[in-house]
Coordinates of C-alpha atoms in Angstrom, one line a residue:
Chain E
M1284 CA -30.7 64.6 78.7
K1285 CA -33.8 66.7 79.3
K1286 CA -33.5 70.2 80.8
R1287 CA -35.9 69.2 83.5
D1288 CA -33.7 66.2 84.6
I1289 CA -30.6 68.4 84.5
A1290 CA -32.4 71.0 86.8
F1291 CA -33.6 68.4 89.3
G1292 CA -30.3 66.5 89.2
L1293 CA -28.3 69.6 89.9
I1294 CA -30.6 70.7 92.8
V1295 CA -30.5 67.2 94.4
G1296 CA -26.8 66.7 93.7
I1297 CA -25.8 70.1 95.1
L1298 CA -27.9 69.5 98.3
G1299 CA -26.2 66.1 98.7
L1300 CA -22.8 67.6 98.3
V1301 CA -23.6 70.4 100.8
L1302 CA -24.6 67.7 103.3
A1303 CA -21.5 65.6 102.7
V1304 CA -19.1 68.6 102.9
G1305 CA -21.1 70.3 105.7
A1306 CA -20.8 67.2 107.9
Q1307 CA -17.1 67.6 107.7
T1308 CA -16.9 71.4 107.9
F1309 CA -19.5 73.9 109.0
A1310 CA -22.0 71.4 110.4
R1311 CA -19.6 68.9 112.0
P1312 CA -20.6 67.4 115.3
C1313 CA -19.0 68.3 118.6
V1314 CA -15.5 67.6 119.8
H1315 CA -14.6 67.8 123.4
A1316 CA -12.1 70.4 124.6
D1317 CA -9.6 67.6 125.3
G1318 CA -10.0 66.4 121.6
S1319 CA -11.9 63.2 122.6
A1320 CA -15.0 62.2 120.5
A1321 CA -18.4 63.2 121.7
V1322 CA -21.5 61.0 121.6
C1323 CA -22.4 62.4 118.2
A1324 CA -19.1 61.7 116.5
T1325 CA -20.4 58.9 114.2
V1326 CA -23.0 61.2 112.8
K1327 CA -20.3 62.9 110.8
T1328 CA -19.4 59.7 108.9
W1329 CA -23.0 58.7 108.3
L1330 CA -24.0 62.1 107.0
T1331 CA -21.0 62.2 104.7
V1332 CA -21.8 58.8 103.3
E1333 CA -25.5 59.7 102.8
G1334 CA -24.7 63.0 101.2
G1335 CA -22.2 61.4 98.9
L1336 CA -24.7 58.7 98.0
I1337 CA -27.4 61.3 97.2
A1338 CA -25.0 63.2 95.0
V1339 CA -24.0 60.1 93.0
L1340 CA -27.6 58.9 92.6
S1341 CA -28.7 62.3 91.4
G1342 CA -25.8 62.4 88.9
L1343 CA -26.7 58.9 87.6
S1344 CA -30.4 59.9 87.3
M1345 CA -29.5 63.1 85.5
I1346 CA -27.7 61.1 82.8
R1347 CA -30.3 58.4 82.6
P1348 CA -33.5 59.2 84.4
N1349 CA -34.5 56.2 86.5
A1350 CA -37.4 56.0 89.0
V1351 CA -35.4 53.5 91.2
T1352 CA -32.4 55.8 91.7
Q1353 CA -34.7 58.8 92.2
G1354 CA -36.6 56.8 94.8
I1355 CA -33.4 55.8 96.6
A1356 CA -32.2 59.4 96.6
A1357 CA -35.6 60.5 98.2
A1358 CA -35.2 57.7 100.8
G1359 CA -31.6 58.8 101.4
G1360 CA -32.8 62.4 102.0
L1361 CA -35.3 61.2 104.6
L1362 CA -32.7 58.9 106.2
A1363 CA -30.3 61.9 106.4
A1364 CA -33.0 64.0 108.1
L1365 CA -33.5 61.2 110.7
T1366 CA -29.9 60.3 111.3
P1367 CA -28.8 62.8 114.0
G1368 CA -31.0 62.3 117.0
L1369 CA -33.3 59.5 116.0
L1370 CA -31.0 56.9 114.3
I1371 CA -27.7 57.9 115.9
P1372 CA -27.7 59.5 119.3
I1373 CA -26.4 63.1 119.7
C1374 CA -25.5 65.2 122.7
K1375 CA -28.6 66.0 124.8
S1376 CA -28.0 69.6 125.5
D1377 CA -29.4 72.2 123.2
M1378 CA -26.2 74.2 123.6
M1379 CA -24.1 71.7 121.7
A1380 CA -23.0 72.2 118.1
C1381 CA -24.6 68.9 117.0
Q1382 CA -28.0 70.2 118.3
R1383 CA -27.6 73.7 117.0
V1384 CA -26.1 73.1 113.6
T1385 CA -25.6 69.5 112.6
R1386 CA -29.1 68.3 113.3
P1387 CA -31.0 71.3 111.7
T1388 CA -28.7 71.1 108.7
A1389 CA -29.4 67.4 108.1
L1390 CA -33.1 67.9 108.8
V1391 CA -33.5 70.8 106.3
I1392 CA -31.3 69.3 103.6
G1393 CA -32.8 65.9 104.1
I1394 CA -36.4 67.2 103.8
L1395 CA -35.5 69.3 100.7
V1396 CA -33.8 66.3 99.0
G1397 CA -36.8 64.2 99.9
I1398 CA -39.4 66.6 98.5
V1399 CA -37.4 67.5 95.3
S1400 CA -36.5 63.8 94.6
L1401 CA -40.1 62.7 95.1
W1402 CA -41.3 65.5 92.7
W1403 CA -38.7 64.4 90.2
L1404 CA -39.8 60.7 90.6
A1405 CA -43.4 61.7 90.0
L1406 CA -42.6 63.6 86.8
T1407 CA -40.4 60.7 85.6
L1408 CA -43.2 58.2 86.3
T1409 CA -45.8 60.4 84.6
A1410 CA -43.6 60.8 81.5
K1411 CA -43.1 57.0 81.3
R1412 CA -46.9 56.5 81.6
R1413 CA -47.5 59.0 78.8
E1414 CA -44.9 57.2 76.6
A1415 CA -46.4 53.8 77.3
R1416 CA -49.9 55.2 76.4
S1417 CA -48.6 56.7 73.1
Chain Z
M456 CA -62.5 73.0 78.5
T457 CA -64.4 75.6 80.7
P458 CA -63.0 79.1 81.1
H459 CA -62.6 78.4 84.9
K460 CA -59.9 75.9 84.2
L461 CA -58.1 78.1 81.7
P462 CA -55.8 80.0 84.3
L463 CA -54.5 76.8 85.8
R464 CA -54.0 75.2 82.3
N465 CA -52.1 78.3 81.2
L466 CA -49.8 78.1 84.1
L467 CA -49.1 74.4 83.7
R468 CA -48.5 74.8 79.9
R469 CA -45.7 77.2 80.6
P470 CA -43.7 75.7 83.5
G471 CA -40.6 78.0 83.0
R472 CA -42.7 81.2 83.1
T473 CA -44.7 80.0 86.1
A474 CA -41.6 78.9 88.0
A475 CA -39.9 82.4 87.4
L476 CA -43.0 84.2 88.7
T477 CA -43.3 81.8 91.6
V478 CA -39.7 82.4 92.7
L479 CA -40.4 86.1 93.0
V480 CA -43.5 85.4 95.1
V481 CA -41.5 82.9 97.3
F482 CA -39.1 85.7 98.1
L483 CA -41.9 88.0 99.1
A484 CA -43.5 85.4 101.4
L485 CA -40.2 84.2 102.8
S486 CA -39.0 87.7 103.7
L487 CA -42.3 88.8 105.3
F488 CA -43.0 85.6 107.2
A489 CA -39.4 84.9 108.4
G490 CA -38.8 88.6 109.3
S491 CA -42.1 88.9 111.2
V492 CA -41.4 85.7 113.2
I493 CA -37.8 86.8 114.1
V494 CA -38.9 90.3 115.2
M495 CA -41.8 88.7 117.2
S496 CA -39.5 86.1 118.8
L497 CA -37.1 88.9 119.9
N498 CA -39.9 90.9 121.4
S499 CA -41.3 87.8 123.3
G500 CA -37.7 87.1 124.5
L501 CA -37.4 90.6 125.9
G502 CA -40.7 90.3 127.7
S503 CA -39.7 86.9 129.1
L504 CA -36.4 88.2 130.3
E505 CA -38.1 91.1 132.1
N506 CA -40.4 88.6 133.9
R507 CA -37.6 86.2 134.8
L508 CA -35.2 88.8 136.2
G509 CA -38.1 89.9 138.3
A510 CA -35.9 92.1 140.6
D511 CA -35.0 95.8 140.8
L512 CA -31.4 95.2 141.8
I513 CA -29.1 92.3 141.4
V514 CA -26.0 92.4 143.7
V515 CA -22.9 90.4 142.7
P516 CA -19.3 90.4 144.1
A517 CA -17.2 93.2 142.6
T518 CA -14.9 90.5 141.2
A519 CA -17.7 88.8 139.2
R520 CA -17.3 90.8 136.0
G521 CA -13.7 89.9 135.9
K522 CA -14.6 86.2 135.8
V523 CA -17.8 86.1 133.7
D524 CA -20.2 88.9 133.0
P525 CA -23.4 88.0 134.9
E526 CA -25.5 89.3 132.0
K527 CA -24.0 86.6 129.8
I528 CA -25.2 84.0 132.2
W529 CA -28.8 85.3 132.0
L530 CA -28.8 86.2 128.3
Q531 CA -26.5 83.7 126.6
G532 CA -26.3 80.8 128.9
T533 CA -22.5 81.2 129.5
T534 CA -21.5 79.3 132.5
G535 CA -19.7 80.9 135.4
Y536 CA -19.4 81.2 139.2
Y537 CA -18.3 83.6 141.8
Y538 CA -19.0 83.8 145.5
M539 CA -19.3 86.1 148.5
S540 CA -20.2 85.6 152.1
A541 CA -23.8 84.8 152.8
S542 CA -23.7 87.5 155.5
K543 CA -24.0 90.0 152.7
L544 CA -27.6 88.9 152.3
E545 CA -28.4 89.6 155.9
E546 CA -26.7 93.0 155.6
I547 CA -28.8 93.9 152.6
R548 CA -32.0 92.6 154.1
G549 CA -31.5 94.9 157.1
M550 CA -31.3 98.0 154.8
Q551 CA -34.0 100.5 154.6
G552 CA -36.1 100.4 151.4
V553 CA -35.7 96.6 150.8
A554 CA -39.0 94.9 150.2
Q555 CA -37.7 91.5 149.4
A556 CA -34.2 90.0 149.1
S557 CA -33.1 86.5 148.1
A558 CA -29.8 84.9 147.2
Q559 CA -28.8 82.5 144.5
V560 CA -25.6 80.4 144.2
Y561 CA -24.0 79.6 140.9
L562 CA -21.9 76.6 139.9
A563 CA -20.6 75.5 136.5
S564 CA -20.6 71.8 136.1
L565 CA -17.5 70.2 134.5
R566 CA -19.2 68.0 132.1
A567 CA -22.6 66.7 133.2
D568 CA -23.4 63.4 131.7
C569 CA -26.4 64.9 129.9
C570 CA -24.2 67.2 128.0
S571 CA -20.7 67.3 126.6
M572 CA -20.1 70.8 127.9
P573 CA -20.5 72.5 131.2
I574 CA -24.0 73.5 132.4
Q575 CA -24.9 76.2 134.8
V576 CA -26.3 75.1 138.1
I577 CA -28.3 77.7 140.0
G578 CA -29.2 77.2 143.7
F579 CA -32.0 79.2 145.2
D580 CA -33.8 79.5 148.5
P581 CA -37.4 78.4 148.1
E582 CA -38.4 80.1 151.3
T583 CA -37.4 83.6 150.2
D584 CA -37.1 83.4 146.4
F585 CA -39.3 85.5 144.3
T586 CA -37.8 85.2 140.8
I587 CA -37.4 81.5 140.1
R588 CA -40.2 80.0 142.2
P589 CA -43.1 81.6 140.3
W590 CA -41.6 80.3 137.1
I591 CA -40.9 76.8 138.5
G592 CA -44.4 76.8 140.1
E593 CA -45.9 76.8 136.6
R594 CA -44.5 73.2 136.2
L595 CA -43.9 71.9 139.7
K596 CA -46.4 72.1 142.6
A597 CA -44.4 70.0 145.1
D598 CA -41.2 71.3 146.9
L599 CA -37.8 70.4 145.6
G600 CA -36.1 67.7 147.8
P601 CA -32.4 67.0 148.4
L602 CA -30.5 66.2 145.2
E603 CA -33.6 67.0 143.1
V604 CA -33.3 69.4 140.3
V605 CA -35.5 71.3 137.8
V606 CA -34.0 71.8 134.3
G607 CA -34.4 74.6 131.8
S608 CA -36.2 73.8 128.6
R609 CA -32.9 73.4 126.7
V610 CA -31.3 70.9 129.0
S611 CA -32.3 67.7 127.3
A612 CA -32.6 65.5 130.4
G613 CA -36.1 64.1 130.8
V614 CA -38.2 64.1 133.9
N615 CA -37.3 61.2 136.3
E616 CA -33.9 60.9 134.6
T617 CA -30.8 61.5 136.7
I618 CA -27.9 63.8 135.7
R619 CA -24.6 63.5 137.4
I620 CA -22.9 66.7 138.4
Y621 CA -19.5 66.3 140.1
G622 CA -20.3 62.7 140.7
E623 CA -23.6 63.4 142.5
S624 CA -26.7 61.9 140.9
C625 CA -29.5 64.5 140.7
L626 CA -33.0 63.5 139.9
V627 CA -34.8 65.7 137.4
I628 CA -38.3 66.3 138.6
A629 CA -39.5 68.9 136.2
R630 CA -38.7 70.8 133.0
L631 CA -39.3 74.5 132.8
A632 CA -41.2 76.4 130.1
P633 CA -38.9 78.1 127.6
T634 CA -37.9 81.7 128.2
G635 CA -35.7 82.3 125.1
T636 CA -32.8 83.4 127.4
G637 CA -29.7 81.8 128.8
L638 CA -31.7 80.7 131.8
D639 CA -33.1 77.9 129.6
T640 CA -29.8 76.1 129.7
A641 CA -29.5 76.0 133.4
V642 CA -30.3 73.5 136.1
Y643 CA -32.1 74.7 139.3
C644 CA -31.9 73.3 142.8
T645 CA -32.3 74.3 146.4
M646 CA -29.5 75.7 148.5
D647 CA -29.1 72.4 150.4
T648 CA -28.5 70.5 147.1
M649 CA -26.2 73.3 146.0
A650 CA -24.1 73.0 149.2
A651 CA -23.8 69.3 148.5
L652 CA -22.7 69.9 144.9
L653 CA -20.2 72.6 146.0
Q654 CA -18.7 70.1 148.5
A655 CA -18.6 67.4 145.8
A656 CA -16.8 69.8 143.5
R657 CA -14.3 70.6 146.2
D658 CA -13.8 66.8 146.9
L659 CA -12.9 66.4 143.3
N660 CA -10.3 69.1 143.7
H661 CA -12.2 71.6 141.5
E662 CA -10.9 75.1 142.4
L663 CA -14.0 77.1 143.5
K664 CA -12.1 79.7 145.5
I665 CA -14.5 79.4 148.5
D666 CA -13.0 80.1 151.9
G667 CA -14.8 78.1 154.6
D668 CA -18.2 76.4 154.6
P669 CA -19.7 76.1 151.0
A670 CA -23.2 76.4 152.7
R671 CA -22.3 79.9 153.7
V672 CA -21.7 81.5 150.3
V673 CA -23.9 83.2 147.8
S674 CA -23.3 84.3 144.2
A675 CA -26.0 86.9 143.6
I676 CA -28.6 88.7 145.7
Y677 CA -31.9 89.6 144.1
V678 CA -33.4 92.7 145.7
K679 CA -36.9 94.1 145.2
A680 CA -37.0 97.7 146.4
V681 CA -39.9 99.5 148.1
P682 CA -41.6 101.6 145.3
G683 CA -39.6 104.8 144.7
E684 CA -36.6 103.6 146.8
A685 CA -34.6 101.8 144.1
D686 CA -32.2 104.6 143.4
R687 CA -31.4 105.4 147.0
L688 CA -31.0 101.7 147.8
E689 CA -28.7 101.1 144.9
T690 CA -26.4 103.9 146.2
A691 CA -26.5 102.5 149.7
I692 CA -25.6 99.0 148.6
R693 CA -22.8 100.3 146.4
Q694 CA -21.2 101.9 149.5
T695 CA -21.1 98.6 151.5
R696 CA -17.8 96.9 152.0
N697 CA -16.5 93.4 152.9
P698 CA -16.8 92.4 150.2
K699 CA -17.2 95.1 147.7
V700 CA -20.1 94.5 145.4
T701 CA -21.4 95.5 142.0
V702 CA -25.1 96.4 141.7
I703 CA -26.8 95.7 138.4
R704 CA -30.1 97.3 137.7
A705 CA -32.4 94.8 136.0
R706 CA -33.9 97.7 134.1
T707 CA -30.4 98.4 132.7
V708 CA -30.0 94.8 131.4
T709 CA -33.4 94.9 129.7
S710 CA -32.8 98.4 128.3
D711 CA -29.5 97.3 126.8
V712 CA -31.3 94.3 125.3
E713 CA -34.1 96.5 124.1
R714 CA -31.6 98.8 122.4
S715 CA -29.9 95.9 120.6
L716 CA -33.3 94.5 119.7
G717 CA -34.4 97.8 118.3
G718 CA -31.4 97.8 116.0
V719 CA -31.9 94.2 114.8
A720 CA -35.7 94.8 114.3
H721 CA -35.0 98.0 112.4
T722 CA -32.5 96.2 110.1
I723 CA -35.0 93.3 109.5
T724 CA -37.8 95.8 108.7
V725 CA -35.6 97.7 106.2
L726 CA -34.6 94.4 104.5
I727 CA -38.3 93.3 104.3
V728 CA -39.3 96.7 102.8
C729 CA -36.4 96.5 100.3
V730 CA -37.2 93.0 99.2
W731 CA -40.9 93.9 98.8
I732 CA -40.2 97.0 96.8
L733 CA -37.8 95.1 94.5
A734 CA -40.0 92.0 94.1
L735 CA -43.1 94.1 93.5
I736 CA -41.4 96.1 90.7
L737 CA -40.0 92.9 89.2
L738 CA -43.4 91.2 89.5
T739 CA -45.3 94.1 87.9
A740 CA -42.7 94.3 85.1
A741 CA -42.8 90.5 84.6
F742 CA -46.6 90.5 84.3
L743 CA -46.5 93.5 81.9
L744 CA -43.9 91.8 79.7
L745 CA -45.7 88.5 79.7
G746 CA -48.9 90.4 79.0
G747 CA -47.3 91.9 75.9
E748 CA -46.3 88.5 74.7
R749 CA -49.8 87.1 75.2
R750 CA -51.8 89.7 73.4
R751 CA -52.5 87.4 70.5
E752 CA -53.6 84.6 72.8
F753 CA -56.1 87.0 74.5
A754 CA -57.2 88.5 71.2
A755 CA -58.1 84.9 70.1
L756 CA -60.1 84.4 73.3
R757 CA -61.9 87.7 72.7
A758 CA -62.7 86.6 69.1
L759 CA -64.1 83.4 70.5
G760 CA -66.6 85.5 72.5
M761 CA -65.0 86.0 75.9
S762 CA -66.0 89.3 77.6
R763 CA -63.4 91.9 78.6
G764 CA -64.1 91.1 82.2
G765 CA -63.5 87.5 81.5
L766 CA -60.1 88.2 80.0
A767 CA -59.1 90.4 83.0
G768 CA -60.4 87.6 85.3
I769 CA -58.1 85.1 83.6
A770 CA -55.0 87.3 84.1
L771 CA -56.0 88.0 87.7
K772 CA -56.7 84.4 88.5
E773 CA -53.3 83.3 87.1
A774 CA -51.6 85.9 89.3
L775 CA -53.6 84.8 92.3
L776 CA -52.8 81.1 91.7
V777 CA -49.0 81.9 91.4
S778 CA -49.2 84.0 94.5
L779 CA -51.0 81.3 96.5
F780 CA -48.5 78.6 95.4
G781 CA -45.4 80.8 95.9
G782 CA -46.7 82.1 99.2
L783 CA -47.2 78.6 100.5
I784 CA -43.7 77.5 99.4
G785 CA -42.2 80.7 100.9
I786 CA -43.9 80.1 104.3
G787 CA -43.0 76.4 104.2
L788 CA -39.3 77.3 103.5
A789 CA -39.3 79.9 106.2
L790 CA -40.7 77.4 108.7
L791 CA -38.2 74.7 107.5
F792 CA -35.3 77.0 108.4
L793 CA -36.6 79.0 111.3
L794 CA -37.9 76.1 113.5
P795 CA -34.7 73.9 113.5
F796 CA -32.2 76.8 113.4
S797 CA -33.8 78.8 116.2
G798 CA -31.0 77.9 118.6
L799 CA -28.4 79.0 116.1
I800 CA -30.2 82.3 115.4
E801 CA -30.4 83.0 119.1
S802 CA -26.7 82.4 119.7
A803 CA -25.8 84.4 116.6
L804 CA -27.9 87.4 117.7
G805 CA -26.9 87.1 121.4
L806 CA -30.4 88.3 122.4
P807 CA -33.3 86.5 124.1
F808 CA -35.3 84.7 121.4
L809 CA -38.6 83.1 122.2
Q810 CA -40.5 81.8 119.2
P811 CA -44.2 82.4 119.2
G812 CA -46.6 79.5 119.6
W813 CA -48.2 77.6 116.7
Q814 CA -51.4 79.7 117.0
T815 CA -49.5 82.9 116.4
M816 CA -47.5 81.2 113.7
L817 CA -50.7 80.2 112.0
I818 CA -52.1 83.7 112.1
L819 CA -48.8 85.1 110.8
A820 CA -48.8 82.6 108.0
A821 CA -52.4 83.4 107.0
G822 CA -51.5 87.2 107.1
T823 CA -48.5 86.6 105.0
L824 CA -50.5 84.6 102.5
L825 CA -53.1 87.3 102.3
A826 CA -50.5 90.0 101.8
V827 CA -48.7 88.1 99.1
C828 CA -52.0 87.3 97.2
A829 CA -53.0 91.0 97.4
A830 CA -49.5 92.0 96.2
G831 CA -49.5 89.5 93.3
S832 CA -53.0 90.6 92.3
M833 CA -52.0 94.3 92.4
A834 CA -48.9 93.6 90.4
S835 CA -51.0 92.0 87.6
V836 CA -53.7 94.7 87.6
F837 CA -52.1 96.8 84.8
S838 CA -51.3 93.7 82.7
A839 CA -54.9 92.5 83.2
R840 CA -56.3 95.9 82.2
R841 CA -54.2 96.0 79.1
L842 CA -55.0 92.4 78.1
S843 CA -58.8 93.0 78.6
R844 CA -58.7 95.9 76.1
V845 CA -56.9 94.1 73.3
D846 CA -58.0 95.3 69.9
I847 CA -58.7 92.1 67.9
S848 CA -58.4 93.6 64.4
T849 CA -55.1 95.4 65.1
I850 CA -53.5 92.3 66.7
M851 CA -54.7 89.9 64.0
R852 CA -53.4 92.3 61.3
E853 CA -50.0 92.6 63.1
G854 CA -49.7 88.8 63.1
A855 CA -50.7 88.5 59.4

């Protein structure tokens, strides 16, 4: 394992875990006062799955750097950024927790995962090209 | 390889060292840009609040504060309602020193279908209003009809959509410009629409505590005093009875906000200064330490015929590249957090928060980048000076 892959893997993995855990805790979508599920309830499940997937893929890619898994992790990040609001509807009012916390959290983590994974992917591909040349 | 490419190559050849220096610069840019945007947003929010309150005195029933603090409705978007007889408006209008007076009626929806939580509905009289109309007029030229509403910038119902409030379908005909206050989360309608909504709420057995006709109640009376008469008028209104009222000076609300804002702005400024002092000391130390390590490298370049100015130029260009890269990352990170989390920041601070437009953001970003580049260059000046004066013979002898 290269130091570089460990660093990138850890960053992406931690971001994925924060997303998965956050969707269940500090960034969970809204619940009505009567306990019933709000429009945005399914976002929680999707973000947890996406965050978990990103963490697993980064772990795999850390052990064995692979452009495919890094590419899927980047796509997962972008998917997570688009999940609340675009792919899955959330409450319309800006006053709701899903608008104030869940959506921004997914957006920020998703974009960061996307950027870091794409950077990692570019470095992996460059290293492979260099190896092939030599 | 030309000497021009040398600084970039040096940075790329040592990714660990470059990353460490970049992280320091990222902190500088992040703190300066984010801090400036937050302070500026708070100042814009205060200005916007002053414009929107637009009255000298706001008269509410004496029982209002027991239910919900009116200031929370204006500042934080807390929903609430309280009523007094509309005859109070006529009484106040008849008082000496009143230039203009207009009433508003508040209603908190149960759960409008646009939102999963109550929204504040504010009814106003377009004939006499002088606080909401100028603001609505920016977006809506026509008059509001029956069951037509205008929504604040944070109510995510689009124009021509309908929102159901107490079973009544209301057509959204305009969205207002953001103010950064709680008024952004409200829905605005005429008194006729409000009377219909109050009746609908009563029909659904919602306890509003209104005696008699819902069309004959008001929640707040906005009063503009004749210049110099505000103090006397305030005392006169306070002395009225049936019902007893509370008089809120709009200036007091904005002064309170100004005081809180001053505290927050002061804390942010102190934090920015601390981060800058620490980061500058660390950056200067890092450049000096790295310069010490690189004396042989620079001595070799000098032996190859590079001038002293050329050596100093390499060190300065490296610092400038790191500053530029780190500055861009810092500004990018600040934007990535500030833009989506503005709602959360506003609710956490409990103060009006109106983010500046993109032009101002661009100017702030350019200013931050300039400041960071200047700071990075300054931090590397000592190191560049030392490296440009390397004594080739001594260093080569040390290494032998």
